[in-house]
Amino acid sequence: MSLSLSWSIKRVNTKFEFKIARSAFSHYERVILELRDGEHLAYGEAAPNIRYEGGCEEIVAMLDAKKDQVLELPIDDAESRQKTIENMFPDSFSLQAALDTLFWDLYAKRLDKPLWQIFGAKKDMVISSYTIGISDLSAIPAKIEEAAPFPILKIKLGTDYDHDIIRAIRAETDKVLRVDVNEGWKSVDEAKRGTEWLIEENVEFLEQPMPADQLDDIAKLREFSPIPIVADENSVRPEDLKGLVGAYDGINIKLMKCGGLTNARKMVELSQKYGFDIMMGCMLETSVGISAMAQLGSFARWLDLDGNVLIADDPYLGVGNVGGKMILNDKPGLGVQPR
Ligand SMILES: [Mg+2]
């Protein structure tokens, strides 16, 4: 049966303004793709991040230009499909991810199996963290209250008032904290001071403390740090991992960086080879993107799959999240449907 492809831009609003060291937004646009074969309907999401690429208009223009070629992508051969997708759309990692997800969803639906089962993953996975973005100090108590159901918090730092942020959070809660600096510390000395201080505040690990192009500095910090250092902006694609040995303890895999589930699986394999602990994260994605990453969630030591719970008006239903406990369903494919 012949395939038909459609897409739409969905605007989603966040519960709070989402601010990190380099940007701040209270709404996002995402491109949702739908692929039909007459019997099944498959989904994919592109949630472009401004650090890595342009916006949704660019993605739609790319799709307009190459729709016919997309419809010729193989459904049963993920490896060759991924290569073709990367050659067709080298400038958009999130579109690569959307397309790869779309075809995996259709593939699994035709087999009438959930994707996690096809991937050899388990339904059960570790508790996901809940992200507290950067904000005015006065907003912190409300955010901590909103985060009440979640036992693990991921804190965004990289401001000139980091100490005040942690102090304000610690005044409210003694939960497990993980810290993401988003490349915010620029020198080894600054990073060492920050790390020493965060250890006293009982932080579990540190994500991307310094700019991605300061790998030697990060290696020095890692030697010094008793808590794990996890790459995010440094661990974009599968081919990045080899170069991170010695500089990081763990890597954060995100579909919107790596280009989809096919590459995410490759990164899982390479992490096992190079001895990295695996974290899986997300952008502010709807339940389409979050459910896709969750299919591989059981391979992760740490999960940060909270994008859909940070959105106030997620248009989709998929993987559940009850207090950070991700709940996969047994429906075929991604197990996603419109809300
Ligand atoms: Mg990060």
PDB file of N, CA, C and O in Angstrom, residues 19-78:
ATOM      1  N   LYS A  19      14.199  28.706  31.106  1.00  0.00           N
ATOM      2  CA  LYS A  19      15.412  29.479  30.889  1.00  0.00           C
ATOM      3  C   LYS A  19      16.625  28.635  31.240  1.00  0.00           C
ATOM      4  O   LYS A  19      16.646  27.967  32.274  1.00  0.00           O
ATOM      5  N   ILE A  20      17.640  28.648  30.348  1.00  0.00           N
ATOM      6  CA  ILE A  20      18.913  27.995  30.638  1.00  0.00           C
ATOM      7  C   ILE A  20      20.001  29.031  30.411  1.00  0.00           C
ATOM      8  O   ILE A  20      19.716  30.202  30.143  1.00  0.00           O
ATOM      9  N   ALA A  21      21.280  28.596  30.524  1.00  0.00           N
ATOM     10  CA  ALA A  21      22.375  29.567  30.483  1.00  0.00           C
ATOM     11  C   ALA A  21      22.390  30.405  29.201  1.00  0.00           C
ATOM     12  O   ALA A  21      22.899  31.511  29.195  1.00  0.00           O
ATOM     13  N   ARG A  22      21.829  29.892  28.090  1.00  0.00           N
ATOM     14  CA  ARG A  22      21.957  30.660  26.845  1.00  0.00           C
ATOM     15  C   ARG A  22      20.635  31.094  26.220  1.00  0.00           C
ATOM     16  O   ARG A  22      20.638  31.748  25.177  1.00  0.00           O
ATOM     17  N   SER A  23      19.481  30.728  26.795  1.00  0.00           N
ATOM     18  CA  SER A  23      18.216  31.084  26.150  1.00  0.00           C
ATOM     19  C   SER A  23      17.055  31.042  27.141  1.00  0.00           C
ATOM     20  O   SER A  23      17.172  30.467  28.221  1.00  0.00           O
ATOM     21  N   ALA A  24      15.928  31.658  26.739  1.00  0.00           N
ATOM     22  CA  ALA A  24      14.719  31.619  27.576  1.00  0.00           C
ATOM     23  C   ALA A  24      13.483  31.659  26.681  1.00  0.00           C
ATOM     24  O   ALA A  24      13.378  32.499  25.785  1.00  0.00           O
ATOM     25  N   PHE A  25      12.550  30.735  26.920  1.00  0.00           N
ATOM     26  CA  PHE A  25      11.316  30.680  26.125  1.00  0.00           C
ATOM     27  C   PHE A  25      10.134  30.294  27.006  1.00  0.00           C
ATOM     28  O   PHE A  25      10.300  29.570  27.979  1.00  0.00           O
ATOM     29  N   SER A  26       8.934  30.737  26.613  1.00  0.00           N
ATOM     30  CA  SER A  26       7.739  30.242  27.303  1.00  0.00           C
ATOM     31  C   SER A  26       6.813  29.497  26.334  1.00  0.00           C
ATOM     32  O   SER A  26       5.775  28.993  26.727  1.00  0.00           O
ATOM     33  N   HIS A  27       7.188  29.467  25.060  1.00  0.00           N
ATOM     34  CA  HIS A  27       6.493  28.573  24.138  1.00  0.00           C
ATOM     35  C   HIS A  27       7.487  28.109  23.076  1.00  0.00           C
ATOM     36  O   HIS A  27       8.530  28.730  22.880  1.00  0.00           O
ATOM     37  N   TYR A  28       7.130  27.001  22.443  1.00  0.00           N
ATOM     38  CA  TYR A  28       8.000  26.414  21.427  1.00  0.00           C
ATOM     39  C   TYR A  28       7.138  25.958  20.258  1.00  0.00           C
ATOM     40  O   TYR A  28       5.955  25.657  20.441  1.00  0.00           O
ATOM     41  N   GLU A  29       7.750  25.872  19.079  1.00  0.00           N
ATOM     42  CA  GLU A  29       7.059  25.267  17.950  1.00  0.00           C
ATOM     43  C   GLU A  29       7.716  23.940  17.625  1.00  0.00           C
ATOM     44  O   GLU A  29       8.948  23.830  17.646  1.00  0.00           O
ATOM     45  N   ARG A  30       6.894  22.945  17.376  1.00  0.00           N
ATOM     46  CA  ARG A  30       7.376  21.614  17.032  1.00  0.00           C
ATOM     47  C   ARG A  30       6.717  21.166  15.735  1.00  0.00           C
ATOM     48  O   ARG A  30       5.540  21.470  15.513  1.00  0.00           O
ATOM     49  N   VAL A  31       7.443  20.433  14.903  1.00  0.00           N
ATOM     50  CA  VAL A  31       6.842  19.881  13.687  1.00  0.00           C
ATOM     51  C   VAL A  31       6.462  18.429  13.971  1.00  0.00           C
ATOM     52  O   VAL A  31       7.311  17.632  14.378  1.00  0.00           O
ATOM     53  N   ILE A  32       5.176  18.129  13.819  1.00  0.00           N
ATOM     54  CA  ILE A  32       4.714  16.750  13.982  1.00  0.00           C
ATOM     55  C   ILE A  32       4.471  16.154  12.602  1.00  0.00           C
ATOM     56  O   ILE A  32       3.753  16.736  11.784  1.00  0.00           O
ATOM     57  N   LEU A  33       5.074  15.009  12.366  1.00  0.00           N
ATOM     58  CA  LEU A  33       4.922  14.312  11.087  1.00  0.00           C
ATOM     59  C   LEU A  33       3.964  13.138  11.257  1.00  0.00           C
ATOM     60  O   LEU A  33       3.979  12.481  12.308  1.00  0.00           O
ATOM     61  N   GLU A  34       3.178  12.903  10.232  1.00  0.00           N
ATOM     62  CA  GLU A  34       2.290  11.735  10.222  1.00  0.00           C
ATOM     63  C   GLU A  34       2.510  10.957   8.925  1.00  0.00           C
ATOM     64  O   GLU A  34       2.575  11.544   7.844  1.00  0.00           O
ATOM     65  N   LEU A  35       2.621   9.654   9.081  1.00  0.00           N
ATOM     66  CA  LEU A  35       2.832   8.769   7.931  1.00  0.00           C
ATOM     67  C   LEU A  35       1.729   7.719   7.943  1.00  0.00           C
ATOM     68  O   LEU A  35       1.515   7.049   8.959  1.00  0.00           O
ATOM     69  N   ARG A  36       1.028   7.614   6.835  1.00  0.00           N
ATOM     70  CA  ARG A  36      -0.087   6.654   6.745  1.00  0.00           C
ATOM     71  C   ARG A  36       0.187   5.627   5.657  1.00  0.00           C
ATOM     72  O   ARG A  36       0.721   5.972   4.603  1.00  0.00           O
ATOM     73  N   ASP A  37      -0.244   4.393   5.917  1.00  0.00           N
ATOM     74  CA  ASP A  37      -0.132   3.370   4.868  1.00  0.00           C
ATOM     75  C   ASP A  37      -1.502   2.777   4.535  1.00  0.00           C
ATOM     76  O   ASP A  37      -1.592   1.718   3.912  1.00  0.00           O
ATOM     77  N   GLY A  38      -2.567   3.462   4.943  1.00  0.00           N
ATOM     78  CA  GLY A  38      -3.907   2.967   4.666  1.00  0.00           C
ATOM     79  C   GLY A  38      -4.476   2.186   5.831  1.00  0.00           C
ATOM     80  O   GLY A  38      -5.682   2.129   6.039  1.00  0.00           O
ATOM     81  N   GLU A  39      -3.585   1.595   6.625  1.00  0.00           N
ATOM     82  CA  GLU A  39      -4.019   0.815   7.782  1.00  0.00           C
ATOM     83  C   GLU A  39      -3.484   1.418   9.079  1.00  0.00           C
ATOM     84  O   GLU A  39      -4.169   1.450  10.102  1.00  0.00           O
ATOM     85  N   HIS A  40      -2.251   1.883   9.034  1.00  0.00           N
ATOM     86  CA  HIS A  40      -1.596   2.406  10.239  1.00  0.00           C
ATOM     87  C   HIS A  40      -1.301   3.893  10.097  1.00  0.00           C
ATOM     88  O   HIS A  40      -1.112   4.390   8.994  1.00  0.00           O
ATOM     89  N   LEU A  41      -1.220   4.538  11.257  1.00  0.00           N
ATOM     90  CA  LEU A  41      -0.825   5.949  11.310  1.00  0.00           C
ATOM     91  C   LEU A  41       0.367   6.063  12.258  1.00  0.00           C
ATOM     92  O   LEU A  41       0.276   5.682  13.426  1.00  0.00           O
ATOM     93  N   ALA A  42       1.483   6.549  11.717  1.00  0.00           N
ATOM     94  CA  ALA A  42       2.708   6.659  12.517  1.00  0.00           C
ATOM     95  C   ALA A  42       3.044   8.123  12.767  1.00  0.00           C
ATOM     96  O   ALA A  42       2.672   8.998  11.979  1.00  0.00           O
ATOM     97  N   TYR A  43       3.776   8.381  13.883  1.00  0.00           N
ATOM     98  CA  TYR A  43       4.118   9.748  14.279  1.00  0.00           C
ATOM     99  C   TYR A  43       5.625   9.937  14.420  1.00  0.00           C
ATOM    100  O   TYR A  43       6.362   9.017  14.773  1.00  0.00           O
ATOM    101  N   GLY A  44       6.025  11.186  14.194  1.00  0.00           N
ATOM    102  CA  GLY A  44       7.403  11.585  14.476  1.00  0.00           C
ATOM    103  C   GLY A  44       7.407  13.053  14.847  1.00  0.00           C
ATOM    104  O   GLY A  44       6.528  13.802  14.413  1.00  0.00           O
ATOM    105  N   GLU A  45       8.374  13.458  15.666  1.00  0.00           N
ATOM    106  CA  GLU A  45       8.428  14.866  16.101  1.00  0.00           C
ATOM    107  C   GLU A  45       9.806  15.449  15.860  1.00  0.00           C
ATOM    108  O   GLU A  45      10.818  14.831  16.176  1.00  0.00           O
ATOM    109  N   ALA A  46       9.820  16.682  15.336  1.00  0.00           N
ATOM    110  CA  ALA A  46      11.053  17.466  15.262  1.00  0.00           C
ATOM    111  C   ALA A  46      10.930  18.622  16.248  1.00  0.00           C
ATOM    112  O   ALA A  46      10.035  19.453  16.119  1.00  0.00           O
ATOM    113  N   ALA A  47      11.794  18.638  17.244  1.00  0.00           N
ATOM    114  CA  ALA A  47      11.819  19.720  18.233  1.00  0.00           C
ATOM    115  C   ALA A  47      13.172  20.413  18.105  1.00  0.00           C
ATOM    116  O   ALA A  47      14.114  20.103  18.827  1.00  0.00           O
ATOM    117  N   PRO A  48      13.300  21.318  17.116  1.00  0.00           N
ATOM    118  CA  PRO A  48      14.615  21.907  16.833  1.00  0.00           C
ATOM    119  C   PRO A  48      15.116  22.763  17.995  1.00  0.00           C
ATOM    120  O   PRO A  48      14.328  23.424  18.666  1.00  0.00           O
ATOM    121  N   ASN A  49      16.421  22.675  18.242  1.00  0.00           N
ATOM    122  CA  ASN A  49      17.055  23.449  19.305  1.00  0.00           C
ATOM    123  C   ASN A  49      17.976  24.468  18.654  1.00  0.00           C
ATOM    124  O   ASN A  49      18.786  24.117  17.796  1.00  0.00           O
ATOM    125  N   ILE A  50      17.855  25.723  19.097  1.00  0.00           N
ATOM    126  CA  ILE A  50      18.595  26.803  18.422  1.00  0.00           C
ATOM    127  C   ILE A  50      20.104  26.675  18.537  1.00  0.00           C
ATOM    128  O   ILE A  50      20.828  27.294  17.776  1.00  0.00           O
ATOM    129  N   ARG A  51      20.589  25.842  19.470  1.00  0.00           N
ATOM    130  CA  ARG A  51      22.048  25.685  19.518  1.00  0.00           C
ATOM    131  C   ARG A  51      22.551  24.907  18.303  1.00  0.00           C
ATOM    132  O   ARG A  51      23.685  25.057  17.884  1.00  0.00           O
ATOM    133  N   TYR A  52      21.689  24.030  17.769  1.00  0.00           N
ATOM    134  CA  TYR A  52      22.143  23.103  16.740  1.00  0.00           C
ATOM    135  C   TYR A  52      21.614  23.393  15.340  1.00  0.00           C
ATOM    136  O   TYR A  52      22.151  22.901  14.361  1.00  0.00           O
ATOM    137  N   GLU A  53      20.520  24.139  15.214  1.00  0.00           N
ATOM    138  CA  GLU A  53      19.903  24.292  13.885  1.00  0.00           C
ATOM    139  C   GLU A  53      18.897  25.446  13.869  1.00  0.00           C
ATOM    140  O   GLU A  53      18.717  26.135  14.872  1.00  0.00           O
ATOM    141  N   GLY A  54      18.220  25.623  12.698  1.00  0.00           N
ATOM    142  CA  GLY A  54      17.209  26.664  12.559  1.00  0.00           C
ATOM    143  C   GLY A  54      15.874  26.233  13.145  1.00  0.00           C
ATOM    144  O   GLY A  54      15.809  25.304  13.952  1.00  0.00           O
ATOM    145  N   GLY A  55      14.788  26.890  12.723  1.00  0.00           N
ATOM    146  CA  GLY A  55      13.488  26.635  13.333  1.00  0.00           C
ATOM    147  C   GLY A  55      12.571  25.782  12.477  1.00  0.00           C
ATOM    148  O   GLY A  55      12.993  25.159  11.494  1.00  0.00           O
ATOM    149  N   CYS A  56      11.293  25.762  12.858  1.00  0.00           N
ATOM    150  CA  CYS A  56      10.316  24.888  12.208  1.00  0.00           C
ATOM    151  C   CYS A  56      10.042  25.280  10.757  1.00  0.00           C
ATOM    152  O   CYS A  56       9.763  24.410   9.921  1.00  0.00           O
ATOM    153  N   GLU A  57      10.099  26.586  10.443  1.00  0.00           N
ATOM    154  CA  GLU A  57       9.848  27.000   9.053  1.00  0.00           C
ATOM    155  C   GLU A  57      10.876  26.369   8.120  1.00  0.00           C
ATOM    156  O   GLU A  57      10.536  25.905   7.029  1.00  0.00           O
ATOM    157  N   GLU A  58      12.125  26.348   8.570  1.00  0.00           N
ATOM    158  CA  GLU A  58      13.177  25.728   7.756  1.00  0.00           C
ATOM    159  C   GLU A  58      12.893  24.238   7.553  1.00  0.00           C
ATOM    160  O   GLU A  58      13.075  23.695   6.467  1.00  0.00           O
ATOM    161  N   ILE A  59      12.437  23.594   8.619  1.00  0.00           N
ATOM    162  CA  ILE A  59      12.152  22.154   8.534  1.00  0.00           C
ATOM    163  C   ILE A  59      11.027  21.889   7.536  1.00  0.00           C
ATOM    164  O   ILE A  59      11.122  20.985   6.692  1.00  0.00           O
ATOM    165  N   VAL A  60       9.981  22.701   7.615  1.00  0.00           N
ATOM    166  CA  VAL A  60       8.848  22.531   6.700  1.00  0.00           C
ATOM    167  C   VAL A  60       9.293  22.749   5.248  1.00  0.00           C
ATOM    168  O   VAL A  60       8.896  22.001   4.346  1.00  0.00           O
ATOM    169  N   ALA A  61      10.158  23.740   5.040  1.00  0.00           N
ATOM    170  CA  ALA A  61      10.660  23.994   3.681  1.00  0.00           C
ATOM    171  C   ALA A  61      11.469  22.802   3.180  1.00  0.00           C
ATOM    172  O   ALA A  61      11.364  22.406   2.009  1.00  0.00           O
ATOM    173  N   MET A  62      12.274  22.199   4.072  1.00  0.00           N
ATOM    174  CA  MET A  62      13.066  21.021   3.677  1.00  0.00           C
ATOM    175  C   MET A  62      12.147  19.869   3.305  1.00  0.00           C
ATOM    176  O   MET A  62      12.393  19.145   2.329  1.00  0.00           O
ATOM    177  N   LEU A  63      11.077  19.686   4.081  1.00  0.00           N
ATOM    178  CA  LEU A  63      10.134  18.599   3.799  1.00  0.00           C
ATOM    179  C   LEU A  63       9.409  18.837   2.482  1.00  0.00           C
ATOM    180  O   LEU A  63       9.231  17.918   1.670  1.00  0.00           O
ATOM    181  N   ASP A  64       8.985  20.082   2.264  1.00  0.00           N
ATOM    182  CA  ASP A  64       8.307  20.439   1.014  1.00  0.00           C
ATOM    183  C   ASP A  64       9.170  20.062  -0.181  1.00  0.00           C
ATOM    184  O   ASP A  64       8.675  19.520  -1.173  1.00  0.00           O
ATOM    185  N   ALA A  65      10.466  20.351  -0.058  1.00  0.00           N
ATOM    186  CA  ALA A  65      11.378  20.143  -1.185  1.00  0.00           C
ATOM    187  C   ALA A  65      11.655  18.661  -1.430  1.00  0.00           C
ATOM    188  O   ALA A  65      11.975  18.277  -2.553  1.00  0.00           O
ATOM    189  N   LYS A  66      11.535  17.830  -0.406  1.00  0.00           N
ATOM    190  CA  LYS A  66      11.986  16.427  -0.570  1.00  0.00           C
ATOM    191  C   LYS A  66      10.939  15.382  -0.182  1.00  0.00           C
ATOM    192  O   LYS A  66      11.278  14.241   0.125  1.00  0.00           O
ATOM    193  N   LYS A  67       9.688  15.781  -0.214  1.00  0.00           N
ATOM    194  CA  LYS A  67       8.619  14.877   0.220  1.00  0.00           C
ATOM    195  C   LYS A  67       8.642  13.533  -0.529  1.00  0.00           C
ATOM    196  O   LYS A  67       8.519  12.466   0.078  1.00  0.00           O
ATOM    197  N   ASP A  68       8.811  13.614  -1.861  1.00  0.00           N
ATOM    198  CA  ASP A  68       8.772  12.376  -2.652  1.00  0.00           C
ATOM    199  C   ASP A  68       9.887  11.415  -2.248  1.00  0.00           C
ATOM    200  O   ASP A  68       9.681  10.201  -2.178  1.00  0.00           O
ATOM    201  N   GLN A  69      11.088  11.979  -1.966  1.00  0.00           N
ATOM    202  CA  GLN A  69      12.203  11.120  -1.558  1.00  0.00           C
ATOM    203  C   GLN A  69      11.959  10.498  -0.186  1.00  0.00           C
ATOM    204  O   GLN A  69      12.359   9.368   0.070  1.00  0.00           O
ATOM    205  N   VAL A  70      11.302  11.261   0.697  1.00  0.00           N
ATOM    206  CA  VAL A  70      10.986  10.727   2.032  1.00  0.00           C
ATOM    207  C   VAL A  70      10.105   9.493   1.910  1.00  0.00           C
ATOM    208  O   VAL A  70      10.298   8.482   2.592  1.00  0.00           O
ATOM    209  N   LEU A  71       9.140   9.574   0.987  1.00  0.00           N
ATOM    210  CA  LEU A  71       8.195   8.459   0.828  1.00  0.00           C
ATOM    211  C   LEU A  71       8.853   7.209   0.242  1.00  0.00           C
ATOM    212  O   LEU A  71       8.288   6.123   0.286  1.00  0.00           O
ATOM    213  N   GLU A  72      10.061   7.377  -0.288  1.00  0.00           N
ATOM    214  CA  GLU A  72      10.780   6.210  -0.824  1.00  0.00           C
ATOM    215  C   GLU A  72      11.741   5.593   0.180  1.00  0.00           C
ATOM    216  O   GLU A  72      12.420   4.605  -0.122  1.00  0.00           O
ATOM    217  N   LEU A  73      11.828   6.154   1.385  1.00  0.00           N
ATOM    218  CA  LEU A  73      12.754   5.606   2.390  1.00  0.00           C
ATOM    219  C   LEU A  73      12.336   4.183   2.758  1.00  0.00           C
ATOM    220  O   LEU A  73      11.138   3.878   2.838  1.00  0.00           O
ATOM    221  N   PRO A  74      13.320   3.291   2.986  1.00  0.00           N
ATOM    222  CA  PRO A  74      12.964   1.911   3.325  1.00  0.00           C
ATOM    223  C   PRO A  74      12.400   1.809   4.742  1.00  0.00           C
ATOM    224  O   PRO A  74      12.892   2.458   5.664  1.00  0.00           O
ATOM    225  N   ILE A  75      11.380   0.983   4.901  1.00  0.00           N
ATOM    226  CA  ILE A  75      10.755   0.811   6.212  1.00  0.00           C
ATOM    227  C   ILE A  75      11.489  -0.253   7.031  1.00  0.00           C
ATOM    228  O   ILE A  75      11.573  -0.167   8.247  1.00  0.00           O
ATOM    229  N   ASP A  76      12.052  -1.243   6.340  1.00  0.00           N
ATOM    230  CA  ASP A  76      12.620  -2.404   7.042  1.00  0.00           C
ATOM    231  C   ASP A  76      14.126  -2.332   7.263  1.00  0.00           C
ATOM    232  O   ASP A  76      14.686  -3.201   7.910  1.00  0.00           O
ATOM    233  N   ASP A  77      14.784  -1.335   6.695  1.00  0.00           N
ATOM    234  CA  ASP A  77      16.245  -1.286   6.801  1.00  0.00           C
ATOM    235  C   ASP A  77      16.660   0.047   7.435  1.00  0.00           C
ATOM    236  O   ASP A  77      16.932   1.036   6.757  1.00  0.00           O
ATOM    237  N   ALA A  78      16.714   0.049   8.778  1.00  0.00           N
ATOM    238  CA  ALA A  78      16.963   1.292   9.523  1.00  0.00           C
ATOM    239  C   ALA A  78      18.333   1.881   9.219  1.00  0.00           C
ATOM    240  O   ALA A  78      18.486   3.099   9.101  1.00  0.00           O
TER     241      ALA A  78
END
